[in-house]
Amino acid sequence: MKDLKYKVKSVGIPYKGSKRKLMPHLNKVLENHLDLFGNGVIIYDLFGGGGSVSFSLAQHPGVKKVVYNELDKDLFDFIMFLKNISQEEFYERFVKPFFRRDYEFKDKNERIFFEKCYTFGNGGTGYIYGKHNEKMKEYCHLIIIYNDKKIIDKFQDEIKVIPEMYDILKMGVPKNMEEFQLKKLKLQRIIKPYISSKMFVLQHANNINLLYNVISFIKNGKIEFHNKSYLDFKNFEENAFIYLDPPYQNTSGYNVDFDFEKFKEFISTYKCYISEYNLEHKDYEVIFEKQKVNINGVATEKIYAHKYFIEKINDKSRKSNGLF
């Protein structure tokens, strides 16, 4: 596969089944699609989820428009909330700690924020940390935010760590996300040698940073937002890049009833690119596969392309190894 002409940045909200890690390859798939049809294609991301595909591929100069669609009303409303808030407003509102005891929220956006940043696997259930290290990571967040010597004193009374932690106070109270992340990284480096865990990471803080970064990309004027069924989309352009990431068959945790027979009818009617673990359809072939570890175990995630695209690029360039 040839080098990329334009490398997009992988962005997206923390989300079960996020495609952020697949973006380098989807970037290549898009560029090969552009080689076939030229610039000005419209991307249809019809199971938009956390927005990784829409918000990342919209950066490509060859893309005319991206249609982000998500059926889940709560998630869609949260995406719209992020679209309409500034990064400064987000930092002021959400950098404060939300811990296990804060499960009851009156504000829907705070509830969804908690589900994406503070739950195991970003799945909305189960606190992100086990009891054995929950308190340590909560104290770390409090130290970063409030820069208070008394918190470090209490931290050491509870968990018996490290005099070097007092050095972190020299950095002061973080005024923005960049300062927050720098202070977080320094604190992680200080603590890591003193604990049994091989990797000490404030994962919830990383999730907050992902959301913060999404805000600038979600405002891209190329992106059009919809909250409806993928079946409502019809009459696609001939050069459309239709990407589908449906609930995977025999996979739990999506909390939706999904009609796979209707889905097969849809992909028989339209030429698509599809993420699935095991798609059985005569018109589609695997173009990429990668093992991934998730909360359900180890699985091989695959990207399928309609044979029309594969045959078309092979006709165009027989000397290559094909489109993918």
mmCIF file of C-alpha atoms in Angstrom, residues 15-267:
data_model
loop_
_atom_site.group_PDB
_atom_site.id
_atom_site.type_symbol
_atom_site.label_atom_id
_atom_site.label_comp_id
_atom_site.label_asym_id
_atom_site.label_seq_id
_atom_site.Cartn_x
_atom_site.Cartn_y
_atom_site.Cartn_z
ATOM 1 C CA TYR A 15 -16.647 5.196 23.247
ATOM 2 C CA LYS A 16 -17.260 1.459 23.317
ATOM 3 C CA GLY A 17 -16.152 0.185 19.910
ATOM 4 C CA SER A 18 -14.295 3.384 19.006
ATOM 5 C CA LYS A 19 -12.439 3.316 15.672
ATOM 6 C CA ARG A 20 -9.658 5.731 16.666
ATOM 7 C CA LYS A 21 -7.024 3.005 16.414
ATOM 8 C CA LEU A 22 -8.275 1.992 12.970
ATOM 9 C CA MET A 23 -8.033 5.507 11.563
ATOM 10 C CA PRO A 24 -4.590 5.175 9.936
ATOM 11 C CA HIS A 25 -5.913 2.312 7.834
ATOM 12 C CA LEU A 26 -9.282 3.930 7.130
ATOM 13 C CA ASN A 27 -7.286 6.989 6.040
ATOM 14 C CA LYS A 28 -5.592 4.768 3.436
ATOM 15 C CA VAL A 29 -8.894 3.243 2.358
ATOM 16 C CA LEU A 30 -10.277 6.752 1.808
ATOM 17 C CA GLU A 31 -7.284 7.821 -0.255
ATOM 18 C CA ASN A 32 -7.633 4.803 -2.500
ATOM 19 C CA HIS A 33 -11.331 5.650 -2.875
ATOM 20 C CA LEU A 34 -10.311 9.180 -3.876
ATOM 21 C CA ASP A 35 -7.911 7.717 -6.438
ATOM 22 C CA LEU A 36 -10.883 5.974 -8.017
ATOM 23 C CA PHE A 37 -13.355 8.847 -7.983
ATOM 24 C CA GLY A 38 -11.357 12.046 -7.535
ATOM 25 C CA ASN A 39 -11.715 14.704 -4.884
ATOM 26 C CA GLY A 40 -15.081 15.914 -3.676
ATOM 27 C CA VAL A 41 -16.519 12.693 -2.261
ATOM 28 C CA ILE A 42 -19.146 12.641 0.463
ATOM 29 C CA ILE A 43 -18.572 10.325 3.431
ATOM 30 C CA TYR A 44 -21.611 8.723 5.044
ATOM 31 C CA ASP A 45 -20.782 7.556 8.564
ATOM 32 C CA LEU A 46 -24.150 6.006 9.310
ATOM 33 C CA PHE A 47 -23.381 4.400 12.684
ATOM 34 C CA GLY A 48 -21.396 7.399 13.863
ATOM 35 C CA GLY A 49 -20.984 6.481 17.539
ATOM 36 C CA GLY A 50 -18.077 8.383 19.071
ATOM 37 C CA GLY A 51 -17.388 10.189 15.807
ATOM 38 C CA SER A 52 -13.852 8.912 15.155
ATOM 39 C CA VAL A 53 -14.514 8.271 11.467
ATOM 40 C CA SER A 54 -16.434 11.507 10.853
ATOM 41 C CA PHE A 55 -14.218 13.861 12.849
ATOM 42 C CA SER A 56 -10.976 12.331 11.562
ATOM 43 C CA LEU A 57 -11.735 11.877 7.858
ATOM 44 C CA ALA A 58 -13.415 15.301 7.611
ATOM 45 C CA GLN A 59 -9.894 16.745 7.902
ATOM 46 C CA HIS A 60 -8.919 15.324 4.497
ATOM 47 C CA PRO A 61 -8.874 17.997 1.762
ATOM 48 C CA GLY A 62 -10.286 15.513 -0.766
ATOM 49 C CA VAL A 63 -13.525 15.193 1.209
ATOM 50 C CA LYS A 64 -16.386 17.523 0.273
ATOM 51 C CA LYS A 65 -18.742 16.669 3.142
ATOM 52 C CA VAL A 66 -19.162 14.177 5.977
ATOM 53 C CA VAL A 67 -22.590 12.966 7.078
ATOM 54 C CA TYR A 68 -22.420 11.864 10.713
ATOM 55 C CA ASN A 69 -25.455 9.866 11.826
ATOM 56 C CA GLU A 70 -26.179 8.363 15.240
ATOM 57 C CA LEU A 71 -29.476 6.805 16.295
ATOM 58 C CA ASP A 72 -28.840 6.974 20.061
ATOM 59 C CA LYS A 73 -30.521 10.228 21.087
ATOM 60 C CA ASP A 74 -28.534 10.733 24.295
ATOM 61 C CA LEU A 75 -25.209 10.264 22.515
ATOM 62 C CA PHE A 76 -26.292 12.471 19.617
ATOM 63 C CA ASP A 77 -27.372 15.233 22.014
ATOM 64 C CA PHE A 78 -24.019 14.997 23.800
ATOM 65 C CA ILE A 79 -22.203 15.350 20.468
ATOM 66 C CA MET A 80 -24.294 18.450 19.770
ATOM 67 C CA PHE A 81 -23.464 19.746 23.240
ATOM 68 C CA LEU A 82 -19.736 19.404 22.481
ATOM 69 C CA LYS A 83 -20.238 21.099 19.131
ATOM 70 C CA ASN A 84 -21.727 24.147 20.827
ATOM 71 C CA ILE A 85 -19.330 24.541 23.739
ATOM 72 C CA SER A 86 -15.866 26.098 23.685
ATOM 73 C CA GLN A 87 -12.778 24.255 24.909
ATOM 74 C CA GLU A 88 -12.415 26.846 27.665
ATOM 75 C CA GLU A 89 -16.009 26.266 28.831
ATOM 76 C CA PHE A 90 -15.488 22.507 28.705
ATOM 77 C CA TYR A 91 -12.355 22.746 30.844
ATOM 78 C CA GLU A 92 -14.044 24.896 33.470
ATOM 79 C CA ARG A 93 -17.022 22.563 33.702
ATOM 80 C CA PHE A 94 -15.551 19.083 33.398
ATOM 81 C CA VAL A 95 -11.992 19.077 34.677
ATOM 82 C CA LYS A 96 -13.326 18.814 38.239
ATOM 83 C CA PRO A 97 -13.246 15.216 39.534
ATOM 84 C CA PHE A 98 -16.294 12.955 39.134
ATOM 85 C CA PHE A 99 -15.872 9.908 41.326
ATOM 86 C CA ARG A 100 -17.707 6.655 41.995
ATOM 87 C CA ARG A 101 -20.005 8.282 44.533
ATOM 88 C CA ASP A 102 -21.214 10.790 41.900
ATOM 89 C CA TYR A 103 -23.343 8.355 39.877
ATOM 90 C CA GLU A 104 -26.564 10.376 40.267
ATOM 91 C CA PHE A 105 -26.635 13.365 37.935
ATOM 92 C CA LYS A 106 -29.392 15.889 37.370
ATOM 93 C CA ASP A 107 -27.726 17.155 34.194
ATOM 94 C CA LYS A 108 -27.844 14.733 31.243
ATOM 95 C CA ASN A 109 -24.606 15.994 29.699
ATOM 96 C CA GLU A 110 -22.713 15.436 32.954
ATOM 97 C CA ARG A 111 -24.156 11.924 33.170
ATOM 98 C CA ILE A 112 -23.014 11.055 29.643
ATOM 99 C CA PHE A 113 -19.636 12.671 30.301
ATOM 100 C CA PHE A 114 -19.266 10.423 33.350
ATOM 101 C CA GLU A 115 -20.245 7.347 31.312
ATOM 102 C CA LYS A 116 -17.620 8.110 28.651
ATOM 103 C CA CYS A 117 -14.773 9.103 30.971
ATOM 104 C CA TYR A 118 -15.304 7.277 34.275
ATOM 105 C CA THR A 119 -16.772 3.864 33.404
ATOM 106 C CA PHE A 120 -15.018 0.646 32.477
ATOM 107 C CA GLY A 121 -14.421 0.372 28.734
ATOM 108 C CA ASN A 122 -16.442 3.596 28.250
ATOM 109 C CA GLY A 123 -19.473 1.323 28.315
ATOM 110 C CA GLY A 124 -21.594 3.278 30.785
ATOM 111 C CA THR A 125 -21.595 0.651 33.546
ATOM 112 C CA GLY A 126 -18.982 -0.251 36.123
ATOM 113 C CA TYR A 127 -16.569 2.269 37.589
ATOM 114 C CA ILE A 128 -13.339 2.705 35.623
ATOM 115 C CA TYR A 129 -11.084 1.696 38.558
ATOM 116 C CA GLY A 130 -11.145 -1.233 40.914
ATOM 117 C CA LYS A 131 -11.318 -0.697 44.662
ATOM 118 C CA HIS A 132 -7.626 -1.487 45.091
ATOM 119 C CA ASN A 133 -6.431 1.662 43.258
ATOM 120 C CA GLU A 134 -9.526 3.853 43.174
ATOM 121 C CA LYS A 135 -8.510 6.061 46.099
ATOM 122 C CA MET A 136 -4.966 6.589 44.820
ATOM 123 C CA LYS A 137 -6.188 7.821 41.444
ATOM 124 C CA GLU A 138 -8.842 10.033 42.972
ATOM 125 C CA TYR A 139 -6.247 11.693 45.198
ATOM 126 C CA CYS A 140 -4.016 12.236 42.186
ATOM 127 C CA HIS A 141 -6.769 14.135 40.402
ATOM 128 C CA LEU A 142 -7.423 16.275 43.489
ATOM 129 C CA ILE A 143 -3.718 17.096 43.819
ATOM 130 C CA ILE A 144 -3.523 18.149 40.164
ATOM 131 C CA ILE A 145 -6.610 20.356 40.333
ATOM 132 C CA TYR A 146 -6.333 21.964 43.759
ATOM 133 C CA ASN A 147 -2.547 21.978 44.301
ATOM 134 C CA ASP A 148 -3.085 21.626 48.041
ATOM 135 C CA LYS A 149 -0.378 20.326 50.414
ATOM 136 C CA LYS A 150 -3.093 18.998 52.750
ATOM 137 C CA ILE A 151 -4.310 16.650 50.016
ATOM 138 C CA ILE A 152 -0.798 15.221 49.615
ATOM 139 C CA ASP A 153 -0.537 14.808 53.391
ATOM 140 C CA LYS A 154 -3.811 12.881 53.382
ATOM 141 C CA PHE A 155 -2.733 10.906 50.328
ATOM 142 C CA GLN A 156 0.392 9.726 52.143
ATOM 143 C CA ASP A 157 -1.545 8.902 55.313
ATOM 144 C CA GLU A 158 -3.878 6.712 53.257
ATOM 145 C CA ILE A 159 -1.566 5.091 50.743
ATOM 146 C CA LYS A 160 1.994 5.608 51.984
ATOM 147 C CA VAL A 161 3.691 7.053 48.934
ATOM 148 C CA ILE A 162 6.266 9.632 48.183
ATOM 149 C CA PRO A 163 7.971 12.774 49.412
ATOM 150 C CA GLU A 164 8.724 13.788 45.807
ATOM 151 C CA MET A 165 5.013 14.442 45.334
ATOM 152 C CA TYR A 166 5.402 17.777 47.110
ATOM 153 C CA ASP A 167 7.467 18.957 44.114
ATOM 154 C CA ILE A 168 4.302 18.868 42.027
ATOM 155 C CA LEU A 169 2.989 21.882 43.972
ATOM 156 C CA LYS A 170 5.580 24.074 42.237
ATOM 157 C CA MET A 171 3.538 23.759 39.028
ATOM 158 C CA GLY A 172 0.595 25.593 40.583
ATOM 159 C CA VAL A 173 -3.105 25.252 39.790
ATOM 160 C CA PRO A 174 -3.525 24.333 36.101
ATOM 161 C CA LYS A 175 -5.281 27.083 34.137
ATOM 162 C CA ASN A 176 -6.024 25.056 31.008
ATOM 163 C CA MET A 177 -5.980 21.524 29.613
ATOM 164 C CA GLU A 178 -2.360 21.702 28.498
ATOM 165 C CA GLU A 179 -1.186 22.545 32.009
ATOM 166 C CA PHE A 180 -3.498 19.888 33.452
ATOM 167 C CA GLN A 181 -2.005 17.212 31.183
ATOM 168 C CA LEU A 182 1.599 18.260 31.886
ATOM 169 C CA LYS A 183 0.989 18.108 35.623
ATOM 170 C CA LYS A 184 -0.750 14.742 35.268
ATOM 171 C CA LEU A 185 2.198 13.265 33.356
ATOM 172 C CA LYS A 186 4.702 14.497 35.932
ATOM 173 C CA LEU A 187 2.658 13.082 38.797
ATOM 174 C CA GLN A 188 2.362 9.711 37.049
ATOM 175 C CA ARG A 189 6.146 9.580 36.582
ATOM 176 C CA ILE A 190 6.708 10.377 40.272
ATOM 177 C CA ILE A 191 4.329 7.681 41.516
ATOM 178 C CA LYS A 192 5.100 4.870 39.074
ATOM 179 C CA PRO A 193 8.354 3.572 40.706
ATOM 180 C CA TYR A 194 6.646 3.263 44.101
ATOM 181 C CA ILE A 195 3.720 1.049 43.172
ATOM 182 C CA SER A 196 3.427 -2.579 42.169
ATOM 183 C CA SER A 197 1.516 -1.898 38.953
ATOM 184 C CA LYS A 198 3.750 -1.882 35.862
ATOM 185 C CA MET A 199 1.705 0.942 34.376
ATOM 186 C CA PHE A 200 0.219 3.730 36.448
ATOM 187 C CA VAL A 201 -2.118 5.758 34.225
ATOM 188 C CA LEU A 202 -4.924 8.157 35.090
ATOM 189 C CA GLN A 203 -7.124 6.789 32.322
ATOM 190 C CA HIS A 204 -10.087 8.994 33.174
ATOM 191 C CA ALA A 205 -7.852 12.064 32.707
ATOM 192 C CA ASN A 206 -6.800 10.751 29.295
ATOM 193 C CA ASN A 207 -10.490 10.351 28.409
ATOM 194 C CA ILE A 208 -11.197 13.940 29.451
ATOM 195 C CA ASN A 209 -8.390 15.097 27.166
ATOM 196 C CA LEU A 210 -9.851 13.118 24.257
ATOM 197 C CA LEU A 211 -13.169 14.908 24.680
ATOM 198 C CA TYR A 212 -11.430 18.256 24.966
ATOM 199 C CA ASN A 213 -9.549 17.665 21.699
ATOM 200 C CA VAL A 214 -12.701 16.584 19.868
ATOM 201 C CA ILE A 215 -14.276 20.014 20.369
ATOM 202 C CA SER A 216 -12.055 21.769 17.828
ATOM 203 C CA PHE A 217 -12.566 19.065 15.185
ATOM 204 C CA ILE A 218 -16.312 18.671 15.675
ATOM 205 C CA LYS A 219 -16.800 22.280 14.557
ATOM 206 C CA ASN A 220 -15.498 21.456 11.061
ATOM 207 C CA GLY A 221 -18.007 23.009 8.661
ATOM 208 C CA LYS A 222 -17.874 19.950 6.404
ATOM 209 C CA ILE A 223 -19.746 17.813 8.949
ATOM 210 C CA GLU A 224 -23.523 17.431 8.788
ATOM 211 C CA PHE A 225 -25.255 15.843 11.791
ATOM 212 C CA HIS A 226 -28.263 13.492 11.809
ATOM 213 C CA ASN A 227 -30.134 11.502 14.448
ATOM 214 C CA LYS A 228 -32.083 8.786 12.622
ATOM 215 C CA SER A 229 -31.915 5.223 11.319
ATOM 216 C CA TYR A 230 -29.300 4.331 8.732
ATOM 217 C CA LEU A 231 -32.213 2.921 6.697
ATOM 218 C CA ASP A 232 -33.487 6.462 6.154
ATOM 219 C CA PHE A 233 -30.512 7.215 3.895
ATOM 220 C CA LYS A 234 -31.040 6.485 0.197
ATOM 221 C CA ASN A 235 -30.058 7.684 -3.268
ATOM 222 C CA PHE A 236 -26.340 7.970 -2.613
ATOM 223 C CA GLU A 237 -23.959 9.559 -5.093
ATOM 224 C CA GLU A 238 -22.031 7.168 -7.329
ATOM 225 C CA ASN A 239 -18.750 8.140 -5.661
ATOM 226 C CA ALA A 240 -20.124 8.064 -2.097
ATOM 227 C CA PHE A 241 -17.914 6.627 0.635
ATOM 228 C CA ILE A 242 -20.459 4.748 2.766
ATOM 229 C CA TYR A 243 -18.953 3.489 6.009
ATOM 230 C CA LEU A 244 -20.931 1.207 8.316
ATOM 231 C CA ASP A 245 -19.987 0.156 11.833
ATOM 232 C CA PRO A 246 -23.126 -1.644 13.059
ATOM 233 C CA PRO A 247 -23.545 -3.526 16.339
ATOM 234 C CA TYR A 248 -21.497 -6.664 15.811
ATOM 235 C CA GLN A 249 -23.322 -9.966 15.643
ATOM 236 C CA ASN A 250 -23.038 -12.115 18.785
ATOM 237 C CA THR A 251 -21.544 -9.199 20.740
ATOM 238 C CA SER A 252 -23.097 -7.889 23.939
ATOM 239 C CA GLY A 253 -23.287 -4.435 25.443
ATOM 240 C CA TYR A 254 -24.896 -2.322 22.728
ATOM 241 C CA ASN A 255 -28.373 -2.246 24.333
ATOM 242 C CA VAL A 256 -30.165 -2.182 20.979
ATOM 243 C CA ASP A 257 -32.255 -4.594 18.958
ATOM 244 C CA PHE A 258 -30.699 -4.757 15.526
ATOM 245 C CA ASP A 259 -32.216 -6.390 12.451
ATOM 246 C CA PHE A 260 -29.301 -8.038 10.673
ATOM 247 C CA GLU A 261 -31.495 -9.194 7.783
ATOM 248 C CA LYS A 262 -32.410 -5.598 6.947
ATOM 249 C CA PHE A 263 -28.751 -4.707 7.245
ATOM 250 C CA LYS A 264 -27.845 -7.379 4.686
ATOM 251 C CA GLU A 265 -30.494 -5.991 2.350
ATOM 252 C CA PHE A 266 -28.986 -2.527 2.732
ATOM 253 C CA ILE A 267 -25.428 -3.613 1.925
#
